[in-house]
Amino acid sequence: MNTSKISLFSKVVLLIVSALLFGSLLFPMWRIELTAPQYPEGLVLQLHANKIGGDVDIINGLNHYIGMKTLHTKDFVEFSVLPYIFVFFGLFSLAVFFMAKRKGVILLFVSFVLFTILAGVDFYRWNYEYGHNLNPNAAIVVPGMAYQPPLIGYRQLLNFGAYSIPDIGGWMMIAAGVLLFIIVVKETHLLQRFRKPKIGAVLFFLVSFSVLSCTNVKAVPIKLNVDNCDFCKMSIADPKYGAEVITQKGRVYKFDDIMCMVNYCKSNSETKMKDFHVLDYTQDNVLIPAETAFFFTGGDIHSPMRGNIIAFSNENEAKQFGAKLNAESTTWKAILQKQSTIIN
């Protein structure tokens, strides 16, 4: 038996990989979403393999005001090269399908990984240059401010939130890479080379890392007298009553009153919220997770927008202040269900 030959399963997967690589040329590869109060529906910059699409004209107009270069497809040599690279990998996959050799699969996978790394480095360089090389004579100049979008994920740029993620074509490329990895693992019998104790240790490490990553969510500090409430639009000045929410996309919304946060979430129910934080009443401008906080409401509590709710990280302190302020204990669940008395 010729062990250098790949299985029928791997050959079928290679056809799928080839189809994904060719098909990705028909869709945008990457997208950068921009959101701001003046653009409630957001702006989108889409990067295809051969052009820049989306709300390019609007974004170029905004870039001009802050001194960034305007974006034009002709200025990027990548757009004239990338289509040929994707076609090359698509044909490479077909060639390996017909050769059916294990070495061909490994070479294809290694080449694809190297290309992905180089593409990521080039994309970062592109973002860095456009975000840092600013016109000093621009209409709006903020000393020390750079406008580099994130390579992936979310970043706040002045009053704009920038969210960078793969688009349809990008997800197709990722799927192709994952399928190639599966073929390599299967054909090289990689899993069988690990002893069971080693696999258990690796799985334990991955699970532990995942748990730590999920629980270690950092709140973004509220800048008093600088940040405005995203619900009532008032300046956040008091360090004891505010709150903030972080969406699943990583966008941060800040509020001067806990009920402002609750009302904002109810008004924007289509947005998926991930983490809620509230200011600790006993500390100045210290955010704590809302799910683990102890709350009191009513009585002599007077918050900026009449939500009249305060939060504590320590239960004993919460009870002491609750008695002192003639307030009633409440829960985070009850607060989320509370009807607002705030006038927006």
XYZ file of C-alpha atoms in Angstrom:
344
model
C 0.000 0.000 0.000
C 1.311 3.457 -0.962
C 1.067 5.497 2.251
C 2.033 8.728 0.466
C -1.367 8.819 -1.226
C -4.150 10.819 0.436
C -7.583 9.390 1.168
C -10.764 9.897 -0.809
C -12.105 12.034 2.050
C -9.146 14.410 1.776
C -9.534 14.611 -2.000
C -13.194 15.631 -1.630
C -12.253 18.243 0.982
C -9.603 19.603 -1.391
C -12.313 20.196 -3.992
C -14.284 22.134 -1.383
C -11.164 24.142 -0.519
C -10.622 24.977 -4.165
C -14.251 26.075 -4.548
C -13.960 28.289 -1.450
C -10.785 29.928 -2.720
C -12.251 30.682 -6.145
C -15.609 31.707 -4.654
C -14.016 34.146 -2.210
C -13.147 36.383 -5.171
C -16.842 37.158 -5.585
C -17.283 38.614 -2.092
C -15.639 41.252 0.151
C -12.705 39.860 2.125
C -12.712 42.249 5.070
C -14.903 44.979 6.521
C -14.315 47.891 8.874
C -17.523 49.165 10.475
C -17.622 52.718 11.832
C -20.304 53.925 14.221
C -20.856 57.384 15.702
C -23.793 59.468 17.000
C -23.990 61.384 13.702
C -24.083 58.093 11.769
C -26.521 55.910 13.749
C -26.740 53.345 10.945
C -22.962 53.203 10.699
C -20.485 53.353 7.837
C -18.808 50.346 6.250
C -15.512 50.020 4.415
C -15.315 46.744 2.476
C -12.041 45.364 1.159
C -12.429 43.069 -1.842
C -9.567 41.153 -3.416
C -9.378 43.735 -6.206
C -10.969 46.947 -4.887
C -12.221 49.056 -1.992
C -16.004 49.177 -1.581
C -18.669 50.392 0.808
C -19.139 53.981 1.993
C -15.764 55.040 0.578
C -16.736 58.577 -0.469
C -18.203 59.461 2.949
C -15.234 57.967 4.799
C -12.796 59.818 2.531
C -14.580 63.064 3.355
C -14.207 62.381 7.071
C -10.561 61.346 6.629
C -9.822 64.655 4.918
C -10.945 66.643 7.976
C -8.606 64.785 10.345
C -5.640 64.711 7.972
C -5.771 61.075 6.837
C -5.068 60.149 3.235
C -8.109 59.386 1.133
C -8.577 55.775 0.042
C -8.372 54.833 -3.647
C -8.053 51.354 -5.129
C -5.360 52.468 -7.583
C -3.040 53.442 -4.702
C -2.697 49.856 -3.495
C -0.631 47.362 -5.466
C -2.196 44.594 -3.356
C -5.487 44.866 -5.262
C -3.747 44.067 -8.539
C -1.916 41.070 -7.052
C -4.370 39.417 -4.642
C -6.788 38.014 -7.283
C -3.904 36.141 -8.915
C -2.761 34.798 -5.544
C -6.225 33.443 -4.763
C -6.469 31.889 -8.223
C -3.025 30.357 -7.665
C -4.113 28.724 -4.395
C -7.351 27.532 -6.003
C -5.398 25.893 -8.851
C -2.823 24.588 -6.364
C -5.651 22.820 -4.498
C -6.888 21.248 -7.734
C -3.357 20.135 -8.606
C -2.954 18.455 -5.224
C -6.363 16.816 -5.755
C -5.142 15.161 -8.959
C -1.660 14.348 -7.604
C -3.201 12.972 -4.385
C 0.158 13.196 -2.613
C 0.587 13.855 1.095
C 3.597 16.092 0.489
C 1.492 18.244 -1.816
C -1.109 18.768 0.926
C 1.561 19.777 3.439
C 3.185 22.166 0.954
C -0.187 23.724 0.144
C -1.034 24.211 3.817
C 2.365 25.693 4.731
C 2.216 28.056 1.744
C -1.299 29.150 2.693
C -0.283 29.824 6.310
C 2.751 31.865 5.206
C 0.576 33.892 2.850
C -1.952 34.535 5.649
C 0.813 35.779 7.960
C 2.265 38.060 5.286
C -1.198 39.394 4.442
C -1.830 40.160 8.122
C 1.497 41.989 8.454
C 0.788 43.993 5.294
C -2.722 44.875 6.495
C -1.326 46.072 9.837
C 1.302 48.175 8.036
C -1.408 49.664 5.821
C -3.571 50.529 8.844
C -0.601 51.987 10.727
C 0.490 54.261 7.900
C -2.993 55.614 7.305
C -3.661 56.085 10.999
C -0.376 57.784 11.906
C 0.826 59.695 8.831
C -1.507 62.663 9.194
C -1.559 66.046 7.505
C -0.450 68.592 10.147
C -2.531 71.269 8.400
C -5.805 69.351 8.639
C -8.973 71.086 9.801
C -9.096 68.947 12.958
C -5.809 68.221 14.731
C -5.781 66.408 18.081
C -2.227 66.407 19.527
C -0.924 62.874 20.002
C -4.016 61.304 18.445
C -3.685 58.479 15.892
C -6.514 56.931 13.884
C -5.224 53.421 13.236
C -8.127 50.952 12.957
C -7.713 47.622 14.789
C -6.270 44.674 12.891
C -9.223 42.702 14.204
C -11.765 43.596 16.869
C -12.848 46.970 18.236
C -11.153 50.298 18.920
C -12.524 53.717 19.882
C -11.259 56.554 17.643
C -12.508 59.888 19.020
C -16.305 59.689 18.738
C -16.135 56.834 16.220
C -16.106 53.175 17.119
C -14.136 51.086 14.593
C -14.845 47.369 14.338
C -12.657 45.249 12.032
C -13.761 41.735 11.059
C -13.628 39.293 8.124
C -16.406 39.638 5.536
C -17.957 36.786 3.536
C -14.876 36.241 1.373
C -12.638 36.358 4.425
C -14.707 33.734 6.221
C -14.479 31.553 3.110
C -10.694 31.879 3.227
C -10.679 31.004 6.929
C -12.862 27.963 6.219
C -10.428 26.895 3.500
C -7.523 27.170 5.935
C -9.352 25.138 8.595
C -10.210 22.410 6.079
C -6.583 22.255 4.916
C -5.495 21.882 8.531
C -7.970 19.013 8.989
C -6.533 17.269 5.921
C -2.967 17.684 7.195
C -3.903 16.317 10.639
C -5.695 13.356 9.079
C -3.059 12.469 6.496
C -0.067 12.835 8.837
C -1.876 11.038 11.698
C -0.895 13.947 13.907
C -3.382 13.168 16.673
C -2.104 9.611 17.005
C 1.383 10.930 17.737
C 0.198 12.448 20.996
C -0.175 10.242 23.997
C -3.447 10.485 25.848
C -1.930 12.192 28.937
C -0.499 14.896 26.682
C -3.834 15.443 24.983
C -5.514 15.708 28.381
C -2.985 18.283 29.523
C -3.458 20.324 26.355
C -7.244 20.217 26.689
C -7.011 21.226 30.352
C -4.798 24.174 29.409
C -7.163 25.285 26.642
C -10.232 25.037 28.871
C -8.487 26.907 31.690
C -7.325 29.612 29.290
C -10.853 29.947 27.892
C -12.347 30.305 31.367
C -9.775 32.916 32.355
C -10.339 34.801 29.107
C -14.090 34.852 29.618
C -13.967 35.917 33.259
C -11.221 38.520 32.962
C -13.280 41.201 31.239
C -11.849 44.658 31.760
C -14.061 47.701 31.999
C -13.057 50.899 30.217
C -12.559 53.742 32.754
C -15.088 56.570 32.600
C -13.496 59.977 32.002
C -15.374 62.305 34.327
C -16.489 65.615 32.821
C -15.231 64.367 29.428
C -17.429 61.385 28.536
C -21.113 61.937 27.860
C -23.959 59.583 28.706
C -24.934 57.588 25.605
C -28.593 57.685 26.654
C -29.394 61.123 28.094
C -26.357 62.856 26.467
C -25.445 64.620 29.734
C -21.825 64.913 30.829
C -20.777 62.205 33.301
C -19.578 64.133 36.337
C -20.431 62.109 39.456
C -18.055 59.195 40.249
C -20.658 57.179 42.191
C -23.725 56.582 40.005
C -22.501 55.827 36.478
C -22.380 52.612 34.479
C -21.226 51.162 31.175
C -22.018 48.267 28.887
C -19.741 46.439 26.444
C -21.339 44.832 23.401
C -20.340 41.491 21.914
C -18.487 43.426 19.219
C -16.473 45.238 21.892
C -18.176 48.642 21.601
C -18.357 50.528 24.907
C -21.322 52.705 25.924
C -21.085 54.872 29.043
C -23.844 56.328 31.247
C -24.221 58.805 34.116
C -26.970 56.758 35.769
C -27.529 53.014 36.108
C -31.076 53.374 34.784
C -29.718 55.239 31.762
C -27.824 52.062 30.911
C -30.924 49.908 31.426
C -33.052 52.196 29.276
C -30.427 52.345 26.545
C -30.299 48.549 26.376
C -34.098 48.368 26.161
C -34.112 50.960 23.377
C -31.414 49.067 21.482
C -32.550 45.506 22.041
C -31.196 44.463 18.631
C -27.645 45.117 19.875
C -26.172 42.135 21.704
C -24.793 43.271 25.055
C -22.016 41.277 26.694
C -20.775 42.889 29.912
C -22.422 45.324 32.310
C -20.448 47.425 34.800
C -21.561 49.902 37.461
C -19.684 52.393 39.628
C -18.994 51.335 43.223
C -20.667 53.884 45.515
C -17.919 53.637 48.146
C -15.074 54.270 45.696
C -14.472 57.137 43.303
C -14.949 56.129 39.667
C -14.317 52.394 40.118
C -16.346 50.092 37.866
C -17.436 46.657 39.073
C -19.367 43.839 37.309
C -23.098 44.427 37.653
C -23.836 40.696 38.013
C -21.834 40.473 41.259
C -22.729 43.885 42.726
C -25.077 44.606 45.644
C -27.725 47.236 44.894
C -29.908 49.618 46.901
C -32.620 51.875 45.558
C -35.005 54.623 46.694
C -34.940 56.384 50.048
C -32.524 59.304 50.170
C -30.619 58.210 47.081
C -30.578 60.899 44.399
C -28.723 59.912 41.256
C -28.165 62.353 38.340
C -31.133 61.232 36.207
C -33.447 60.046 38.993
C -32.729 56.365 38.538
C -31.870 56.452 42.256
C -29.866 53.214 42.335
C -26.421 52.700 43.866
C -24.091 49.704 43.690
C -21.495 48.162 45.999
C -18.829 45.497 45.679
C -19.014 44.671 49.406
C -22.241 43.353 50.939
C -21.602 44.675 54.457
C -20.890 48.184 53.182
C -24.003 47.970 51.023
C -26.177 47.179 54.040
C -24.618 49.976 56.115
C -25.214 52.600 53.437
C -28.637 51.170 52.681
C -29.732 51.667 56.294
C -28.171 55.130 56.427
C -29.990 56.212 53.253
C -33.314 54.508 54.132
C -32.988 52.564 50.876
C -34.240 49.144 49.879
C -32.121 46.248 48.704
C -32.655 45.138 45.120
C -31.067 42.791 42.598
C -29.530 43.209 39.171
C -32.314 41.089 37.676
C -34.971 43.333 39.207
C -33.172 46.446 37.930
C -33.163 45.108 34.379
C -36.928 44.690 34.625
C -37.549 48.058 36.250
C -39.679 50.654 34.468
C -37.857 53.909 33.889
C -38.739 57.270 35.401
C -35.997 59.019 33.414
C -37.009 61.652 30.920
C -34.746 61.548 27.874
